[in-house]
Amino acid sequence: MTNRKPRVLATRHFPPDVETRLAASFDAVLNPEDRLYDGPALVKASAGCDGIMCAAGDALNAETIAALPASVRIISTFSVGYEHVDVAAATKRNIAVSNTPDVLTDATADITLLCLLGAARRAHEGTTMLRTHNWVGWNPNQLTGVHVTGKRLGILGMGRIGQAVADRARAFRMQIHYSNRSRLPPDLEKGATFHANADDMLPYCDFLSINAPMTPATHKWVNAERIGKLPKGAVVVNTARGGVVDDDALIAALKSGRIASAGLDVFDGEPKIHRGYYDLENAFLLPHMGSATVETRNAMGFKALDNLEAFLLKGQAPPDLVKAS
Ligand code: 8YV
């Protein structure tokens, strides 16, 4: 019987307080330079590890998981989204997978409203005008945008984050429509209009907010055909996963004016985003900042650690165990 602490690989340089606790609880293999591991590098770095603390974008696909050392028993992701982990492949190898729900709901809903308002009110053009010394003064027609109050907001994916977005949007007296795998009970629905078929919701979306996870069913869901069902001049917001949007289709609609503007915090293939976005004045773009507050990133890290500690130190199931769908 050995008293060695379980070894845990941190694939990223996590917040300082999180790494301090990681190093206190485990034999931590840290990544202070925040080097990005590809699949083979991740396999190599996890030699002798009992657990892996990873993040979105890490290549924990079937191939990587199949090659992981036999010692690895848990993958704890520092994220609520877990499309980067092949849960079925992990389950096949008897590796538990956990995520960090709840703690980033508010921060992500806040950034969704920032994207919604930033797109509607032409924030990118305004800040650019000012910072490039091109503001010659107020004028009555300057940077007039899309009015928000009272408009219809369609939310694709009414989970925790979608509901928090709806709560915030109600403060703007927006009329909430939503589509979700299942209808919410009245106390959570709060008068919002449910659309069993998400396509049927599109004609009601003056604003469309994507808050659904990335799955085979949502891959490139916002495509040319669906954009065609939105009211002319609608605003599209995505703070979930870039892969839910067909970039070519959205960029074409932003160029033609079919879509008035977009507020995007996430991108397919990020950080190498579709080049077409860079030239669009009517795209308000952020670099995946949804959960980027000190409090939230710490809470995510502590939750990822709760999962690792329950499993590796207490022999319990991780509280946020993820199951293959
Ligand atoms: C995280 C996120 O910062 O948790 C998620 O799913 O999208 C982000 O807000 C990121 O994924 C960290 O791994």
PDB file of C-alpha atoms in Angstrom, residues 8-264:
ATOM      1  CA  VAL A   8      -3.134  14.899 -12.138  1.00  0.00           C
ATOM      2  CA  LEU A   9      -2.140  16.530 -15.409  1.00  0.00           C
ATOM      3  CA  ALA A  10      -3.330  20.121 -15.889  1.00  0.00           C
ATOM      4  CA  THR A  11      -3.463  20.624 -19.642  1.00  0.00           C
ATOM      5  CA  ARG A  12      -3.626  24.415 -19.264  1.00  0.00           C
ATOM      6  CA  HIS A  13      -2.261  27.066 -16.927  1.00  0.00           C
ATOM      7  CA  PHE A  14      -5.310  27.435 -14.690  1.00  0.00           C
ATOM      8  CA  PRO A  15      -6.012  30.386 -12.303  1.00  0.00           C
ATOM      9  CA  PRO A  16      -3.475  30.673  -9.460  1.00  0.00           C
ATOM     10  CA  ASP A  17      -5.844  29.751  -6.610  1.00  0.00           C
ATOM     11  CA  VAL A  18      -7.022  26.734  -8.574  1.00  0.00           C
ATOM     12  CA  GLU A  19      -3.476  25.529  -9.199  1.00  0.00           C
ATOM     13  CA  THR A  20      -2.584  26.050  -5.534  1.00  0.00           C
ATOM     14  CA  ARG A  21      -5.391  23.721  -4.481  1.00  0.00           C
ATOM     15  CA  LEU A  22      -4.564  21.301  -7.294  1.00  0.00           C
ATOM     16  CA  ALA A  23      -0.981  21.094  -6.062  1.00  0.00           C
ATOM     17  CA  ALA A  24      -2.094  20.678  -2.428  1.00  0.00           C
ATOM     18  CA  SER A  25      -4.470  17.811  -3.195  1.00  0.00           C
ATOM     19  CA  PHE A  26      -2.524  16.039  -5.903  1.00  0.00           C
ATOM     20  CA  ASP A  27       0.864  15.388  -7.411  1.00  0.00           C
ATOM     21  CA  ALA A  28       0.177  18.070  -9.988  1.00  0.00           C
ATOM     22  CA  VAL A  29       1.781  18.150 -13.424  1.00  0.00           C
ATOM     23  CA  LEU A  30       1.319  21.816 -14.322  1.00  0.00           C
ATOM     24  CA  ASN A  31       1.687  23.704 -17.574  1.00  0.00           C
ATOM     25  CA  PRO A  32       2.956  27.131 -16.453  1.00  0.00           C
ATOM     26  CA  GLU A  33       3.743  28.231 -20.017  1.00  0.00           C
ATOM     27  CA  ASP A  34       0.249  27.260 -21.137  1.00  0.00           C
ATOM     28  CA  ARG A  35       1.606  25.286 -24.085  1.00  0.00           C
ATOM     29  CA  LEU A  36      -1.222  23.827 -26.154  1.00  0.00           C
ATOM     30  CA  TYR A  37      -1.052  20.027 -26.282  1.00  0.00           C
ATOM     31  CA  ASP A  38      -2.147  18.224 -29.396  1.00  0.00           C
ATOM     32  CA  GLY A  39      -3.423  14.660 -28.974  1.00  0.00           C
ATOM     33  CA  PRO A  40      -0.032  12.855 -29.011  1.00  0.00           C
ATOM     34  CA  ALA A  41       1.538  15.454 -26.680  1.00  0.00           C
ATOM     35  CA  LEU A  42      -1.373  15.085 -24.293  1.00  0.00           C
ATOM     36  CA  VAL A  43      -0.952  11.303 -24.263  1.00  0.00           C
ATOM     37  CA  LYS A  44       2.760  11.702 -23.541  1.00  0.00           C
ATOM     38  CA  ALA A  45       2.230  14.283 -20.792  1.00  0.00           C
ATOM     39  CA  SER A  46      -0.315  12.101 -19.020  1.00  0.00           C
ATOM     40  CA  ALA A  47       2.184   9.265 -18.458  1.00  0.00           C
ATOM     41  CA  GLY A  48       1.691   7.988 -14.909  1.00  0.00           C
ATOM     42  CA  CYS A  49      -1.303  10.266 -14.314  1.00  0.00           C
ATOM     43  CA  ASP A  50      -4.489   9.171 -12.571  1.00  0.00           C
ATOM     44  CA  GLY A  51      -6.511  12.131 -13.784  1.00  0.00           C
ATOM     45  CA  ILE A  52      -6.523  14.897 -16.365  1.00  0.00           C
ATOM     46  CA  MET A  53      -7.865  18.394 -15.795  1.00  0.00           C
ATOM     47  CA  CYS A  54      -8.514  19.763 -19.266  1.00  0.00           C
ATOM     48  CA  ALA A  55     -10.317  22.607 -20.991  1.00  0.00           C
ATOM     49  CA  ALA A  56     -12.340  23.291 -24.103  1.00  0.00           C
ATOM     50  CA  GLY A  57     -10.278  22.870 -27.248  1.00  0.00           C
ATOM     51  CA  ASP A  58      -8.164  20.015 -25.895  1.00  0.00           C
ATOM     52  CA  ALA A  59      -8.056  17.095 -28.296  1.00  0.00           C
ATOM     53  CA  LEU A  60      -9.631  14.461 -26.074  1.00  0.00           C
ATOM     54  CA  ASN A  61     -11.129  12.731 -29.076  1.00  0.00           C
ATOM     55  CA  ALA A  62     -11.546   8.970 -29.484  1.00  0.00           C
ATOM     56  CA  GLU A  63      -8.026   8.560 -30.862  1.00  0.00           C
ATOM     57  CA  THR A  64      -6.383  10.385 -27.952  1.00  0.00           C
ATOM     58  CA  ILE A  65      -8.503   8.610 -25.367  1.00  0.00           C
ATOM     59  CA  ALA A  66      -7.691   5.217 -26.869  1.00  0.00           C
ATOM     60  CA  ALA A  67      -3.980   6.018 -26.517  1.00  0.00           C
ATOM     61  CA  LEU A  68      -4.094   7.355 -22.928  1.00  0.00           C
ATOM     62  CA  PRO A  69      -2.069   5.394 -20.376  1.00  0.00           C
ATOM     63  CA  ALA A  70      -4.026   2.795 -18.413  1.00  0.00           C
ATOM     64  CA  SER A  71      -3.410   4.796 -15.238  1.00  0.00           C
ATOM     65  CA  VAL A  72      -5.831   7.576 -16.295  1.00  0.00           C
ATOM     66  CA  ARG A  73      -9.213   7.091 -14.603  1.00  0.00           C
ATOM     67  CA  ILE A  74     -10.860  10.488 -14.816  1.00  0.00           C
ATOM     68  CA  ILE A  75     -11.029  13.451 -17.190  1.00  0.00           C
ATOM     69  CA  SER A  76     -12.317  16.549 -15.423  1.00  0.00           C
ATOM     70  CA  THR A  77     -12.963  19.397 -17.821  1.00  0.00           C
ATOM     71  CA  PHE A  78     -12.762  23.020 -16.725  1.00  0.00           C
ATOM     72  CA  SER A  79     -15.868  23.875 -18.757  1.00  0.00           C
ATOM     73  CA  VAL A  80     -19.555  23.217 -18.939  1.00  0.00           C
ATOM     74  CA  GLY A  81     -19.336  22.233 -22.622  1.00  0.00           C
ATOM     75  CA  TYR A  82     -17.702  18.873 -23.191  1.00  0.00           C
ATOM     76  CA  GLU A  83     -17.842  18.382 -26.944  1.00  0.00           C
ATOM     77  CA  HIS A  84     -14.021  18.185 -26.914  1.00  0.00           C
ATOM     78  CA  VAL A  85     -14.158  14.973 -24.862  1.00  0.00           C
ATOM     79  CA  ASP A  86     -15.380  11.803 -26.539  1.00  0.00           C
ATOM     80  CA  VAL A  87     -17.441  10.601 -23.590  1.00  0.00           C
ATOM     81  CA  ALA A  88     -18.404   7.325 -25.293  1.00  0.00           C
ATOM     82  CA  ALA A  89     -14.724   6.506 -25.909  1.00  0.00           C
ATOM     83  CA  ALA A  90     -13.887   7.389 -22.303  1.00  0.00           C
ATOM     84  CA  THR A  91     -16.744   5.270 -20.955  1.00  0.00           C
ATOM     85  CA  LYS A  92     -15.511   2.349 -23.057  1.00  0.00           C
ATOM     86  CA  ARG A  93     -12.165   2.652 -21.304  1.00  0.00           C
ATOM     87  CA  ASN A  94     -13.829   3.055 -17.906  1.00  0.00           C
ATOM     88  CA  ILE A  95     -12.609   6.658 -17.606  1.00  0.00           C
ATOM     89  CA  ALA A  96     -15.038   8.961 -15.785  1.00  0.00           C
ATOM     90  CA  VAL A  97     -15.755  12.377 -17.345  1.00  0.00           C
ATOM     91  CA  SER A  98     -16.966  15.431 -15.406  1.00  0.00           C
ATOM     92  CA  ASN A  99     -17.712  19.076 -16.241  1.00  0.00           C
ATOM     93  CA  THR A 100     -18.469  22.357 -14.407  1.00  0.00           C
ATOM     94  CA  PRO A 101     -22.153  23.274 -14.770  1.00  0.00           C
ATOM     95  CA  ASP A 102     -23.967  26.138 -12.985  1.00  0.00           C
ATOM     96  CA  VAL A 103     -21.005  28.257 -11.920  1.00  0.00           C
ATOM     97  CA  LEU A 104     -20.606  29.991 -15.280  1.00  0.00           C
ATOM     98  CA  THR A 105     -24.284  30.522 -15.979  1.00  0.00           C
ATOM     99  CA  ASP A 106     -24.445  34.167 -14.904  1.00  0.00           C
ATOM    100  CA  ALA A 107     -21.172  35.255 -16.487  1.00  0.00           C
ATOM    101  CA  THR A 108     -22.101  33.629 -19.793  1.00  0.00           C
ATOM    102  CA  ALA A 109     -25.601  35.100 -19.732  1.00  0.00           C
ATOM    103  CA  ASP A 110     -24.061  38.524 -19.066  1.00  0.00           C
ATOM    104  CA  ILE A 111     -21.774  38.225 -22.077  1.00  0.00           C
ATOM    105  CA  THR A 112     -24.754  37.115 -24.165  1.00  0.00           C
ATOM    106  CA  LEU A 113     -26.505  40.383 -23.356  1.00  0.00           C
ATOM    107  CA  LEU A 114     -23.286  42.248 -24.107  1.00  0.00           C
ATOM    108  CA  CYS A 115     -23.179  40.575 -27.538  1.00  0.00           C
ATOM    109  CA  LEU A 116     -26.872  41.239 -28.112  1.00  0.00           C
ATOM    110  CA  LEU A 117     -26.591  44.911 -27.214  1.00  0.00           C
ATOM    111  CA  GLY A 118     -23.199  45.334 -28.853  1.00  0.00           C
ATOM    112  CA  ALA A 119     -24.576  43.976 -32.131  1.00  0.00           C
ATOM    113  CA  ALA A 120     -27.892  45.837 -31.956  1.00  0.00           C
ATOM    114  CA  ARG A 121     -26.343  49.168 -31.010  1.00  0.00           C
ATOM    115  CA  ARG A 122     -23.318  49.033 -33.337  1.00  0.00           C
ATOM    116  CA  ALA A 123     -20.796  49.082 -30.523  1.00  0.00           C
ATOM    117  CA  HIS A 124     -17.931  47.945 -32.737  1.00  0.00           C
ATOM    118  CA  GLU A 125     -18.455  50.796 -35.199  1.00  0.00           C
ATOM    119  CA  GLY A 126     -18.846  53.298 -32.381  1.00  0.00           C
ATOM    120  CA  THR A 127     -15.669  52.354 -30.538  1.00  0.00           C
ATOM    121  CA  THR A 128     -13.744  52.127 -33.809  1.00  0.00           C
ATOM    122  CA  MET A 129     -14.936  55.571 -34.906  1.00  0.00           C
ATOM    123  CA  LEU A 130     -13.804  57.034 -31.626  1.00  0.00           C
ATOM    124  CA  ARG A 131     -10.475  55.246 -31.312  1.00  0.00           C
ATOM    125  CA  THR A 132      -9.451  55.941 -34.903  1.00  0.00           C
ATOM    126  CA  HIS A 133     -10.093  59.671 -34.338  1.00  0.00           C
ATOM    127  CA  ASN A 134     -12.879  59.633 -36.904  1.00  0.00           C
ATOM    128  CA  TRP A 135     -15.639  60.987 -34.707  1.00  0.00           C
ATOM    129  CA  VAL A 136     -16.435  64.407 -36.066  1.00  0.00           C
ATOM    130  CA  GLY A 137     -19.261  64.956 -33.608  1.00  0.00           C
ATOM    131  CA  TRP A 138     -22.788  63.881 -32.865  1.00  0.00           C
ATOM    132  CA  ASN A 139     -25.300  63.894 -35.677  1.00  0.00           C
ATOM    133  CA  PRO A 140     -28.940  62.834 -35.761  1.00  0.00           C
ATOM    134  CA  ASN A 141     -28.389  59.851 -38.043  1.00  0.00           C
ATOM    135  CA  GLN A 142     -25.140  58.623 -36.640  1.00  0.00           C
ATOM    136  CA  LEU A 143     -24.799  54.911 -35.902  1.00  0.00           C
ATOM    137  CA  THR A 144     -28.505  54.310 -35.518  1.00  0.00           C
ATOM    138  CA  GLY A 145     -28.995  50.673 -34.621  1.00  0.00           C
ATOM    139  CA  VAL A 146     -31.709  48.145 -33.897  1.00  0.00           C
ATOM    140  CA  HIS A 147     -34.047  48.919 -30.995  1.00  0.00           C
ATOM    141  CA  VAL A 148     -34.081  46.189 -28.339  1.00  0.00           C
ATOM    142  CA  THR A 149     -36.933  47.030 -25.944  1.00  0.00           C
ATOM    143  CA  GLY A 150     -40.093  45.052 -26.647  1.00  0.00           C
ATOM    144  CA  LYS A 151     -38.580  42.965 -29.447  1.00  0.00           C
ATOM    145  CA  ARG A 152     -38.882  39.206 -29.742  1.00  0.00           C
ATOM    146  CA  LEU A 153     -35.924  37.117 -28.605  1.00  0.00           C
ATOM    147  CA  GLY A 154     -35.734  33.479 -29.677  1.00  0.00           C
ATOM    148  CA  ILE A 155     -33.457  31.316 -27.567  1.00  0.00           C
ATOM    149  CA  LEU A 156     -32.174  28.052 -28.985  1.00  0.00           C
ATOM    150  CA  GLY A 157     -31.384  25.885 -25.950  1.00  0.00           C
ATOM    151  CA  MET A 158     -33.240  26.796 -22.777  1.00  0.00           C
ATOM    152  CA  GLY A 159     -30.932  25.173 -20.253  1.00  0.00           C
ATOM    153  CA  ARG A 160     -29.386  27.028 -17.334  1.00  0.00           C
ATOM    154  CA  ILE A 161     -27.686  29.652 -19.509  1.00  0.00           C
ATOM    155  CA  GLY A 162     -30.646  30.099 -21.857  1.00  0.00           C
ATOM    156  CA  GLN A 163     -32.927  30.700 -18.864  1.00  0.00           C
ATOM    157  CA  ALA A 164     -30.505  33.230 -17.375  1.00  0.00           C
ATOM    158  CA  VAL A 165     -30.431  35.027 -20.738  1.00  0.00           C
ATOM    159  CA  ALA A 166     -34.240  35.106 -20.751  1.00  0.00           C
ATOM    160  CA  ASP A 167     -34.284  36.571 -17.219  1.00  0.00           C
ATOM    161  CA  ARG A 168     -31.962  39.362 -18.283  1.00  0.00           C
ATOM    162  CA  ALA A 169     -33.849  39.997 -21.533  1.00  0.00           C
ATOM    163  CA  ARG A 170     -37.114  40.374 -19.602  1.00  0.00           C
ATOM    164  CA  ALA A 171     -35.568  43.440 -17.977  1.00  0.00           C
ATOM    165  CA  PHE A 172     -35.478  44.874 -21.514  1.00  0.00           C
ATOM    166  CA  ARG A 173     -39.138  43.901 -21.859  1.00  0.00           C
ATOM    167  CA  MET A 174     -38.216  41.473 -24.632  1.00  0.00           C
ATOM    168  CA  GLN A 175     -40.791  38.822 -25.544  1.00  0.00           C
ATOM    169  CA  ILE A 176     -39.182  35.448 -25.037  1.00  0.00           C
ATOM    170  CA  HIS A 177     -39.562  32.535 -27.445  1.00  0.00           C
ATOM    171  CA  TYR A 178     -37.560  29.369 -26.984  1.00  0.00           C
ATOM    172  CA  SER A 179     -36.888  25.952 -28.319  1.00  0.00           C
ATOM    173  CA  ASN A 180     -35.516  23.166 -26.219  1.00  0.00           C
ATOM    174  CA  ARG A 181     -35.495  19.372 -26.203  1.00  0.00           C
ATOM    175  CA  SER A 182     -38.328  19.506 -23.688  1.00  0.00           C
ATOM    176  CA  ARG A 183     -40.761  22.184 -22.605  1.00  0.00           C
ATOM    177  CA  LEU A 184     -39.971  23.870 -19.283  1.00  0.00           C
ATOM    178  CA  PRO A 185     -42.432  23.789 -16.368  1.00  0.00           C
ATOM    179  CA  PRO A 186     -44.430  27.037 -15.968  1.00  0.00           C
ATOM    180  CA  ASP A 187     -42.302  28.341 -13.076  1.00  0.00           C
ATOM    181  CA  LEU A 188     -39.196  28.207 -15.288  1.00  0.00           C
ATOM    182  CA  GLU A 189     -40.929  29.100 -18.544  1.00  0.00           C
ATOM    183  CA  LYS A 190     -42.231  32.331 -17.007  1.00  0.00           C
ATOM    184  CA  GLY A 191     -44.621  33.042 -19.858  1.00  0.00           C
ATOM    185  CA  ALA A 192     -42.109  32.390 -22.661  1.00  0.00           C
ATOM    186  CA  THR A 193     -43.474  30.840 -25.857  1.00  0.00           C
ATOM    187  CA  PHE A 194     -42.267  27.279 -26.476  1.00  0.00           C
ATOM    188  CA  HIS A 195     -41.618  25.987 -29.986  1.00  0.00           C
ATOM    189  CA  ALA A 196     -41.340  22.194 -30.121  1.00  0.00           C
ATOM    190  CA  ASN A 197     -39.728  22.510 -33.545  1.00  0.00           C
ATOM    191  CA  ALA A 198     -36.904  25.052 -33.468  1.00  0.00           C
ATOM    192  CA  ASP A 199     -37.418  25.903 -37.149  1.00  0.00           C
ATOM    193  CA  ASP A 200     -40.931  27.098 -36.324  1.00  0.00           C
ATOM    194  CA  MET A 201     -39.480  29.633 -33.882  1.00  0.00           C
ATOM    195  CA  LEU A 202     -37.324  31.379 -36.480  1.00  0.00           C
ATOM    196  CA  PRO A 203     -39.988  33.694 -37.998  1.00  0.00           C
ATOM    197  CA  TYR A 204     -40.543  35.103 -34.476  1.00  0.00           C
ATOM    198  CA  CYS A 205     -36.899  35.943 -33.824  1.00  0.00           C
ATOM    199  CA  ASP A 206     -36.090  39.632 -34.121  1.00  0.00           C
ATOM    200  CA  PHE A 207     -33.111  38.410 -32.127  1.00  0.00           C
ATOM    201  CA  LEU A 208     -31.834  34.830 -32.123  1.00  0.00           C
ATOM    202  CA  SER A 209     -29.569  33.696 -29.298  1.00  0.00           C
ATOM    203  CA  ILE A 210     -27.745  30.395 -29.526  1.00  0.00           C
ATOM    204  CA  ASN A 211     -27.407  28.796 -26.099  1.00  0.00           C
ATOM    205  CA  ALA A 212     -27.428  25.147 -27.119  1.00  0.00           C
ATOM    206  CA  PRO A 213     -24.476  22.776 -26.783  1.00  0.00           C
ATOM    207  CA  MET A 214     -22.522  21.613 -29.785  1.00  0.00           C
ATOM    208  CA  THR A 215     -23.823  18.189 -30.816  1.00  0.00           C
ATOM    209  CA  PRO A 216     -24.233  16.413 -34.162  1.00  0.00           C
ATOM    210  CA  ALA A 217     -27.827  17.791 -34.179  1.00  0.00           C
ATOM    211  CA  THR A 218     -26.763  21.429 -33.694  1.00  0.00           C
ATOM    212  CA  HIS A 219     -23.689  21.352 -35.971  1.00  0.00           C
ATOM    213  CA  LYS A 220     -24.048  24.254 -38.464  1.00  0.00           C
ATOM    214  CA  TRP A 221     -27.663  24.608 -37.369  1.00  0.00           C
ATOM    215  CA  VAL A 222     -27.718  28.307 -38.275  1.00  0.00           C
ATOM    216  CA  ASN A 223     -27.442  27.761 -42.033  1.00  0.00           C
ATOM    217  CA  ALA A 224     -28.631  29.671 -45.096  1.00  0.00           C
ATOM    218  CA  GLU A 225     -32.038  28.003 -45.121  1.00  0.00           C
ATOM    219  CA  ARG A 226     -32.731  28.843 -41.471  1.00  0.00           C
ATOM    220  CA  ILE A 227     -31.374  32.364 -41.840  1.00  0.00           C
ATOM    221  CA  GLY A 228     -33.929  32.732 -44.627  1.00  0.00           C
ATOM    222  CA  LYS A 229     -36.704  32.009 -42.118  1.00  0.00           C
ATOM    223  CA  LEU A 230     -35.646  34.816 -39.755  1.00  0.00           C
ATOM    224  CA  PRO A 231     -37.319  38.225 -40.122  1.00  0.00           C
ATOM    225  CA  LYS A 232     -35.329  40.512 -42.410  1.00  0.00           C
ATOM    226  CA  GLY A 233     -32.928  42.567 -40.303  1.00  0.00           C
ATOM    227  CA  ALA A 234     -32.766  40.071 -37.431  1.00  0.00           C
ATOM    228  CA  VAL A 235     -29.784  40.014 -35.069  1.00  0.00           C
ATOM    229  CA  VAL A 236     -27.926  36.750 -34.404  1.00  0.00           C
ATOM    230  CA  VAL A 237     -26.067  36.127 -31.137  1.00  0.00           C
ATOM    231  CA  ASN A 238     -23.878  33.127 -30.360  1.00  0.00           C
ATOM    232  CA  THR A 239     -22.185  32.560 -27.011  1.00  0.00           C
ATOM    233  CA  ALA A 240     -22.426  28.751 -27.058  1.00  0.00           C
ATOM    234  CA  ARG A 241     -20.176  27.085 -29.617  1.00  0.00           C
ATOM    235  CA  GLY A 242     -19.002  28.391 -32.964  1.00  0.00           C
ATOM    236  CA  GLY A 243     -19.745  25.122 -34.713  1.00  0.00           C
ATOM    237  CA  VAL A 244     -23.486  25.739 -34.343  1.00  0.00           C
ATOM    238  CA  VAL A 245     -23.203  28.437 -37.018  1.00  0.00           C
ATOM    239  CA  ASP A 246     -22.422  27.945 -40.708  1.00  0.00           C
ATOM    240  CA  ASP A 247     -19.983  30.836 -40.999  1.00  0.00           C
ATOM    241  CA  ASP A 248     -20.223  31.188 -44.797  1.00  0.00           C
ATOM    242  CA  ALA A 249     -23.998  31.513 -44.562  1.00  0.00           C
ATOM    243  CA  LEU A 250     -23.942  34.022 -41.694  1.00  0.00           C
ATOM    244  CA  ILE A 251     -21.220  36.133 -43.286  1.00  0.00           C
ATOM    245  CA  ALA A 252     -23.144  36.245 -46.586  1.00  0.00           C
ATOM    246  CA  ALA A 253     -26.298  37.346 -44.710  1.00  0.00           C
ATOM    247  CA  LEU A 254     -24.378  40.012 -42.781  1.00  0.00           C
ATOM    248  CA  LYS A 255     -22.891  41.309 -46.021  1.00  0.00           C
ATOM    249  CA  SER A 256     -26.221  41.480 -47.798  1.00  0.00           C
ATOM    250  CA  GLY A 257     -28.001  43.056 -44.809  1.00  0.00           C
ATOM    251  CA  ARG A 258     -30.427  40.118 -44.593  1.00  0.00           C
ATOM    252  CA  ILE A 259     -29.116  39.869 -41.031  1.00  0.00           C
ATOM    253  CA  ALA A 260     -28.630  43.333 -39.533  1.00  0.00           C
ATOM    254  CA  SER A 261     -25.808  42.378 -37.209  1.00  0.00           C
ATOM    255  CA  ALA A 262     -24.288  39.571 -35.186  1.00  0.00           C
ATOM    256  CA  GLY A 263     -22.789  39.379 -31.708  1.00  0.00           C
ATOM    257  CA  LEU A 264     -20.402  36.457 -31.467  1.00  0.00           C
TER     258      LEU A 264
END
